[in-house]
Coordinates of C-alpha atoms and ligand atoms in Angstrom, one line a residue:
M274 CA 98.8 79.5 140.4
S275 CA 98.8 82.9 142.8
L276 CA 100.3 85.9 141.1
S277 CA 101.8 88.5 142.4
K278 CA 100.4 92.0 143.3
R279 CA 102.4 93.9 141.2
I280 CA 101.2 91.2 137.9
R281 CA 97.8 91.1 138.7
A282 CA 97.4 95.2 138.8
I283 CA 98.9 95.5 135.6
S284 CA 96.3 95.2 132.1
P285 CA 97.5 93.4 129.1
S286 CA 98.0 95.8 126.0
P287 CA 94.6 96.5 124.3
T288 CA 96.2 97.8 121.1
L289 CA 98.0 93.8 120.8
A290 CA 95.3 92.2 121.6
I291 CA 93.4 93.6 118.7
D292 CA 95.8 92.8 117.1
A293 CA 96.4 89.6 118.1
K294 CA 92.4 89.0 117.0
S295 CA 92.8 90.4 113.8
K296 CA 95.8 88.1 113.0
Q297 CA 93.7 85.2 113.6
M298 CA 90.8 86.8 111.2
V299 CA 93.6 87.0 108.4
A300 CA 95.0 83.1 109.3
D301 CA 91.6 81.6 109.0
G302 CA 91.8 83.4 105.4
I303 CA 89.9 86.6 106.1
D304 CA 90.4 89.8 104.3
V305 CA 91.2 92.2 107.5
V306 CA 91.9 95.9 106.6
N307 CA 94.0 96.6 109.7
F308 CA 94.0 100.0 111.1
S309 CA 95.7 99.3 114.4
V310 CA 98.7 99.0 113.6
G311 CA 101.5 101.0 115.5
E312 CA 104.3 100.6 113.1
P313 CA 104.8 101.9 109.8
D314 CA 104.3 99.8 107.0
F315 CA 107.5 100.6 104.8
D316 CA 110.1 98.1 105.3
T317 CA 113.5 99.3 107.0
P318 CA 116.1 100.5 104.8
D319 CA 118.3 98.7 102.7
H320 CA 121.4 100.5 104.1
I321 CA 120.2 99.9 108.0
K322 CA 119.7 95.8 107.1
E323 CA 123.2 95.9 105.1
A324 CA 125.0 97.4 108.4
A325 CA 123.3 94.2 110.9
I326 CA 124.7 91.7 107.7
K327 CA 128.1 93.4 108.0
A328 CA 128.5 93.1 112.2
I329 CA 126.8 89.5 111.4
H330 CA 129.5 89.1 109.1
D331 CA 132.5 90.6 111.4
G332 CA 131.2 88.1 114.5
F333 CA 129.7 91.3 116.1
T334 CA 127.8 88.7 118.0
K335 CA 128.9 89.0 121.8
Y336 CA 128.0 90.9 124.8
T337 CA 128.6 94.7 124.4
A338 CA 128.0 97.6 127.4
A339 CA 125.3 96.8 128.9
A340 CA 124.1 100.2 128.3
G341 CA 125.2 100.5 124.8
I342 CA 128.1 100.6 122.8
A343 CA 130.2 103.6 122.3
E344 CA 129.9 104.1 118.2
L345 CA 126.0 104.4 119.2
K346 CA 126.2 106.5 121.5
K347 CA 128.4 108.6 119.8
V348 CA 125.8 108.6 116.8
I349 CA 123.3 109.4 119.3
C350 CA 124.9 112.3 120.9
K351 CA 125.7 114.1 117.9
K352 CA 122.0 113.7 116.7
F353 CA 120.7 115.2 119.9
V354 CA 123.1 118.3 119.0
D355 CA 122.1 118.8 115.4
D356 CA 118.0 117.9 115.6
N357 CA 117.7 119.4 119.3
G358 CA 120.4 121.3 120.3
L359 CA 121.3 119.4 123.0
E360 CA 124.4 118.2 124.6
Y361 CA 124.9 115.0 126.0
S362 CA 128.0 112.7 127.4
P363 CA 127.9 109.4 126.1
D364 CA 127.4 108.3 130.1
Q365 CA 124.2 110.2 130.0
I366 CA 122.9 107.6 127.3
V367 CA 121.7 104.2 128.0
V368 CA 120.6 102.4 125.2
S369 CA 117.9 99.7 125.9
V370 CA 115.9 96.8 123.7
G371 CA 113.0 99.1 122.7
A372 CA 111.8 103.1 123.7
K373 CA 109.0 100.9 125.9
H374 CA 112.3 99.3 128.0
S375 CA 113.7 103.0 128.3
L376 CA 110.7 103.9 129.7
F377 CA 110.8 101.0 132.3
N378 CA 114.1 101.6 133.3
A379 CA 113.5 105.2 133.3
Y380 CA 110.4 104.8 136.1
Q381 CA 112.0 102.1 138.4
A382 CA 114.9 104.4 138.5
L383 CA 112.4 107.4 139.4
L384 CA 109.7 106.0 141.2
D385 CA 109.4 105.6 144.7
E386 CA 105.8 103.5 146.4
G387 CA 103.4 106.2 146.2
D388 CA 105.1 108.7 144.0
E389 CA 102.5 110.3 142.1
V390 CA 103.0 110.6 138.4
I391 CA 100.9 113.1 136.0
L392 CA 99.5 111.8 132.6
Q393 CA 97.3 113.4 130.1
A394 CA 94.6 110.9 128.9
P395 CA 94.4 110.0 126.3
Y396 CA 97.6 108.2 126.8
W397 CA 99.8 105.6 125.0
V398 CA 98.4 102.2 126.9
T399 CA 101.9 101.4 128.5
Y400 CA 102.3 104.5 130.3
P401 CA 100.1 104.0 133.0
E402 CA 101.2 100.1 133.4
V403 CA 104.8 100.8 133.4
I404 CA 104.0 103.5 136.3
K405 CA 102.6 101.4 138.2
L406 CA 104.7 98.8 137.9
A407 CA 107.8 100.8 139.4
G408 CA 105.1 101.4 142.2
G409 CA 103.9 104.8 141.2
V410 CA 100.9 106.5 140.8
P411 CA 99.1 107.7 137.4
V412 CA 97.2 110.7 138.0
V413 CA 95.5 111.3 135.0
V414 CA 94.2 115.1 133.3
D415 CA 91.7 114.1 130.5
T416 CA 92.1 116.1 127.5
D417 CA 90.2 116.3 124.6
E418 CA 89.0 117.5 121.5
T419 CA 89.0 121.0 122.8
T420 CA 92.2 121.6 123.9
G421 CA 93.6 119.7 120.7
F422 CA 94.3 116.7 123.7
K423 CA 96.9 118.8 125.0
M424 CA 96.7 119.8 128.9
T425 CA 96.6 122.9 130.0
P426 CA 99.3 124.4 133.0
A427 CA 95.7 125.1 135.0
Q428 CA 94.7 121.4 134.8
I429 CA 98.4 120.4 136.6
R430 CA 98.3 122.4 138.4
E431 CA 95.1 121.5 139.5
K432 CA 96.9 117.8 139.9
L433 CA 99.8 118.6 142.2
T434 CA 100.1 117.2 145.5
P435 CA 103.1 116.7 148.1
R436 CA 103.3 113.2 146.5
T437 CA 103.7 114.3 142.6
K438 CA 107.0 113.2 141.2
V439 CA 106.9 113.6 138.0
I440 CA 104.7 114.5 134.7
N441 CA 104.9 112.7 131.7
L442 CA 104.9 114.1 128.3
N443 CA 104.2 112.1 124.9
S444 CA 104.7 114.6 122.1
P445 CA 103.8 114.0 118.8
S446 CA 101.5 111.6 120.9
N447 CA 100.0 108.2 120.2
P448 CA 96.8 107.9 119.9
T449 CA 96.2 111.5 119.2
G450 CA 98.8 112.7 117.1
A451 CA 99.2 116.1 119.0
V452 CA 102.2 118.0 119.3
Y453 CA 102.4 120.3 121.9
N454 CA 104.2 123.8 120.3
R455 CA 107.1 125.8 121.9
K456 CA 104.9 127.9 124.1
E457 CA 102.8 125.0 125.8
L458 CA 105.7 123.3 126.2
E459 CA 107.0 126.6 128.3
A460 CA 104.1 126.9 130.6
I461 CA 104.8 123.1 132.0
A462 CA 108.3 123.7 132.2
E463 CA 107.3 126.2 134.5
I464 CA 105.3 124.3 136.5
V465 CA 107.9 121.4 136.9
L466 CA 111.0 124.2 137.7
E467 CA 108.4 125.9 140.6
N468 CA 107.7 122.6 141.9
N469 CA 110.9 120.8 141.7
L470 CA 109.4 117.8 139.6
Y471 CA 110.9 115.4 136.2
V472 CA 109.5 114.7 133.0
V473 CA 109.3 111.8 131.3
S474 CA 109.5 112.8 127.9
D475 CA 108.4 110.5 125.5
E476 CA 109.9 111.7 121.7
I477 CA 109.7 108.6 120.0
Y478 CA 107.5 110.2 116.9
E479 CA 109.7 113.4 116.9
E480 CA 110.0 112.4 112.9
L481 CA 106.8 112.4 112.4
V482 CA 105.4 116.1 112.3
Y483 CA 103.5 117.7 109.3
G484 CA 102.6 120.8 107.6
G485 CA 105.9 122.6 108.9
V486 CA 104.7 121.8 112.4
E487 CA 108.1 122.3 114.9
F488 CA 109.1 119.9 116.8
V489 CA 110.5 120.8 120.4
S490 CA 112.8 118.7 122.8
F491 CA 111.5 119.5 126.4
A492 CA 114.9 119.1 126.9
A493 CA 116.1 122.0 125.1
L494 CA 113.5 124.6 126.9
G495 CA 117.0 125.6 129.0
E496 CA 119.8 124.0 131.3
Q497 CA 117.3 123.9 134.9
V498 CA 114.9 122.1 132.4
K499 CA 117.2 119.6 130.5
N500 CA 118.6 118.3 134.3
R501 CA 115.0 117.4 135.1
T502 CA 114.1 115.5 131.9
I503 CA 114.9 112.2 130.9
V504 CA 113.8 112.6 127.1
I505 CA 112.8 108.6 125.2
N506 CA 113.4 107.7 121.6
G507 CA 114.2 105.3 119.6
V508 CA 114.3 103.9 116.0
S509 CA 111.2 102.4 115.9
K510 CA 109.1 104.7 114.3
S511 CA 111.4 106.8 112.4
Y512 CA 113.5 104.2 110.7
A513 CA 110.6 101.8 110.1
M514 CA 112.4 99.4 112.8
T515 CA 110.0 98.4 115.1
G516 CA 111.4 94.6 115.3
W517 CA 115.3 95.4 115.8
R518 CA 114.2 97.0 119.2
I519 CA 116.6 99.5 119.8
G520 CA 115.6 102.8 122.2
Y521 CA 117.4 105.3 124.2
A522 CA 117.4 107.4 127.4
A523 CA 119.1 110.7 127.6
S524 CA 119.3 112.0 131.0
P525 CA 120.9 113.5 134.0
L526 CA 124.1 111.5 134.8
D527 CA 123.2 110.4 137.9
L528 CA 119.9 108.6 136.7
A529 CA 121.8 107.0 133.4
K530 CA 123.8 105.7 135.7
G531 CA 120.9 103.9 137.6
M532 CA 119.3 103.0 134.5
A533 CA 122.2 101.4 132.9
K534 CA 122.7 99.2 136.8
L535 CA 119.3 98.4 136.4
Q536 CA 119.7 97.1 132.6
G537 CA 122.8 95.2 133.6
H538 CA 120.7 92.9 135.5
V539 CA 117.8 93.0 133.2
T540 CA 118.7 92.0 130.2
S541 CA 122.0 93.8 129.8
N542 CA 123.2 95.0 126.4
P543 CA 120.4 95.6 123.6
T544 CA 120.7 93.0 121.1
S545 CA 124.6 94.1 119.5
I546 CA 123.8 93.5 115.6
A547 CA 120.7 95.8 116.4
Q548 CA 122.5 98.7 117.8
K549 CA 124.8 98.3 115.0
A550 CA 121.5 98.4 112.1
A551 CA 120.6 101.6 115.0
V552 CA 124.4 103.0 114.4
A553 CA 123.8 103.6 110.2
A554 CA 120.2 104.4 111.0
I555 CA 120.7 107.1 112.9
G556 CA 123.9 107.9 112.0
G557 CA 123.0 108.1 108.0
P558 CA 121.2 109.6 105.2
K559 CA 117.9 111.5 106.4
K560 CA 116.0 110.9 103.2
P561 CA 114.2 107.6 103.8
V562 CA 112.9 109.1 106.9
R563 CA 111.8 112.2 104.9
D564 CA 110.2 110.1 102.1
M565 CA 108.3 108.1 104.7
V566 CA 107.1 111.1 106.0
K567 CA 105.8 112.6 102.8
E568 CA 103.9 109.8 102.2
F569 CA 102.3 109.5 105.9
D570 CA 101.4 113.4 105.2
K571 CA 99.4 112.1 102.5
R572 CA 97.7 109.0 103.4
R573 CA 97.1 111.6 106.8
K574 CA 95.1 113.8 105.0
H575 CA 93.4 111.7 102.8
M576 CA 92.1 109.7 105.5
A577 CA 91.0 112.6 107.8
E578 CA 89.3 113.8 104.7
R579 CA 87.6 110.5 104.5
V580 CA 86.8 109.6 108.2
N581 CA 85.4 112.7 108.9
R582 CA 82.9 112.2 105.6
I583 CA 81.2 109.4 107.6
P584 CA 78.4 110.4 109.5
G585 CA 79.1 110.6 113.5
F586 CA 82.6 110.2 113.3
N587 CA 84.4 113.3 114.3
C588 CA 88.0 114.3 114.2
G589 CA 90.6 117.4 113.9
L590 CA 93.4 116.9 111.2
P591 CA 96.5 115.9 113.9
D592 CA 99.7 117.7 113.2
G593 CA 102.1 114.2 114.0
A594 CA 102.6 110.6 114.6
F595 CA 100.7 108.3 112.6
Y596 CA 97.0 107.9 114.0
L597 CA 93.1 109.0 114.0
F598 CA 91.5 110.0 116.9
P599 CA 87.7 110.1 116.0
N600 CA 85.4 111.3 118.9
V601 CA 82.6 108.6 117.8
E602 CA 80.0 109.0 120.9
Y603 CA 77.0 109.5 118.3
Y604 CA 76.8 105.6 117.7
F605 CA 76.3 105.0 121.3
G606 CA 72.6 104.0 122.1
T607 CA 72.5 102.6 118.7
E608 CA 72.1 99.4 116.5
I609 CA 74.9 98.6 114.8
A610 CA 73.7 94.9 112.4
G611 CA 71.8 94.0 115.0
R612 CA 74.2 94.8 117.8
K613 CA 73.4 97.4 120.4
I614 CA 76.7 99.7 120.6
E615 CA 77.3 101.4 124.2
T616 CA 80.7 102.3 124.1
S617 CA 84.0 102.3 121.8
D618 CA 84.6 98.5 122.4
D619 CA 81.3 97.8 120.9
L620 CA 81.8 99.8 118.3
A621 CA 85.2 98.8 117.5
E622 CA 84.3 94.6 117.6
V623 CA 81.1 95.3 115.6
I624 CA 83.9 97.0 112.6
L625 CA 86.2 94.1 112.7
E626 CA 83.3 91.4 112.5
Q627 CA 81.3 93.3 110.2
A628 CA 83.2 95.5 107.9
K629 CA 86.8 93.1 108.8
V630 CA 88.6 96.4 109.4
A631 CA 90.6 96.2 112.8
V632 CA 90.5 99.5 114.2
V633 CA 91.2 100.4 118.1
P634 CA 88.4 101.5 121.2
G635 CA 89.4 104.3 123.0
S636 CA 89.2 102.8 126.2
G637 CA 92.6 101.3 126.5
F638 CA 93.9 104.7 126.0
G639 CA 91.8 106.3 128.5
S640 CA 89.6 108.1 126.3
P641 CA 86.1 105.8 125.8
K642 CA 84.5 108.2 123.4
N643 CA 87.2 107.7 120.7
I644 CA 88.6 105.1 118.3
R645 CA 92.4 105.1 116.8
F646 CA 93.2 104.7 113.3
S647 CA 96.5 104.3 112.3
Y648 CA 97.3 105.4 108.3
A649 CA 100.2 103.3 108.8
T650 CA 98.9 101.3 105.8
S651 CA 98.8 101.6 102.1
M652 CA 96.3 104.2 100.4
E653 CA 94.7 101.6 98.4
R654 CA 93.9 99.7 101.9
I655 CA 92.5 103.3 103.7
D656 CA 90.2 103.6 100.5
E657 CA 89.4 99.6 101.1
G658 CA 89.2 100.0 104.6
L659 CA 87.4 103.3 104.6
D660 CA 84.6 101.7 102.0
R661 CA 83.8 99.1 104.6
I662 CA 83.1 101.3 107.2
E663 CA 81.2 103.5 105.3
A664 CA 78.7 100.7 104.3
L665 CA 78.2 99.0 107.4
L666 CA 77.3 102.2 109.1
K667 CA 75.0 103.4 106.6
Ligands
PLP1528 N1 106.3 105.2 122.9 C1 104.7 105.5 121.8 C2 104.4 106.9 122.6 C3 104.7 104.3 121.4 O1 103.2 104.6 120.5 C4 105.5 103.1 120.9 C5 105.3 101.9 120.8 O2 104.3 102.4 120.0 C6 106.3 103.1 122.0 C7 106.8 104.2 122.9 C8 107.5 102.1 121.7 O3 108.6 102.2 120.7 P1 109.6 100.8 120.9 O4 109.2 100.1 119.8 O5 111.1 101.4 120.6 O6 109.1 100.3 122.3

């Protein structure tokens, strides 16, 4: 079969691959502790499920407007006002089949062949691929622990060329949990305005910030900045709704129209029932989100403390999301359970095979010296998994 160049140029998702391997081990009856997941372990709150059940009973099961129902766009606009101080009109909102789909739409609508997108490593695995699929060229800025896994303005300036069109931001970040503060974002905004760039700002982990850290939406830095920003968000992480597949983009009107046009030919509307559930989630009580954040915060501190106690594992205490991203270089060139460790892929594999704990190697995130631990699992499983890793690495 002769596959297109476009498809041959993209890599499969490494996070889904490790997840598939650990699920297979579980299916084979092996007790695997899963630190590789990118989704809350909490159940979708009941009032959200009930809204979906009601939608089914009411017969709300037909096509809707391709870019989303008016009721959902209205609560999204209200969320932007309440949480971010941002005014959008409903026609600037495009609701899609998950934030991943919103990102796909945004890059398809923004990029021409050869346009460059500056993004930082470690990055969420999908960014380079979704940029390439749109004909764009990912231009990677390497970051590490020394800058808290954040790009500096000088690093960004170094990468600017006449083809630079977009800066991709993700705060709080997957996989590092880093959160950019207002001053850091303002410095990036200055570069954006000076060079007439656009920003795709993936804010899907907005609600998951800890220790009183302020979340700042990039678009909230002023009207001029807002006119150059595409905000991406969704319900997956904040409301434990990964399977419902609802994400959204807020952008300048012409871009929103472009994305809606594209979506009208690709998926049509996101699922009608899931849209009703998203109305209940975004427009409903915040208590379930607050309770979830409180629990994540406990786990974050506990897991970071324990991970840092493992010889050779080094990570700070991230401000957001639900991941730790320790540096594990210490083990390169060593032998564990008779196996030579040269990379974080080798280490992740030996941890899965020997300790029966799934972690994600940093290579897929453009950061091969690290591995990603997710704390979207219970305290008991966190302790169980770390006990096993400690025993293996002793
Ligand atoms: N953006 C980031 C940074 C993510 O980590 C993820 C999921 O892992 C997504 C977007 C995709 O979210 P959704 O489930 O809404 O497609």
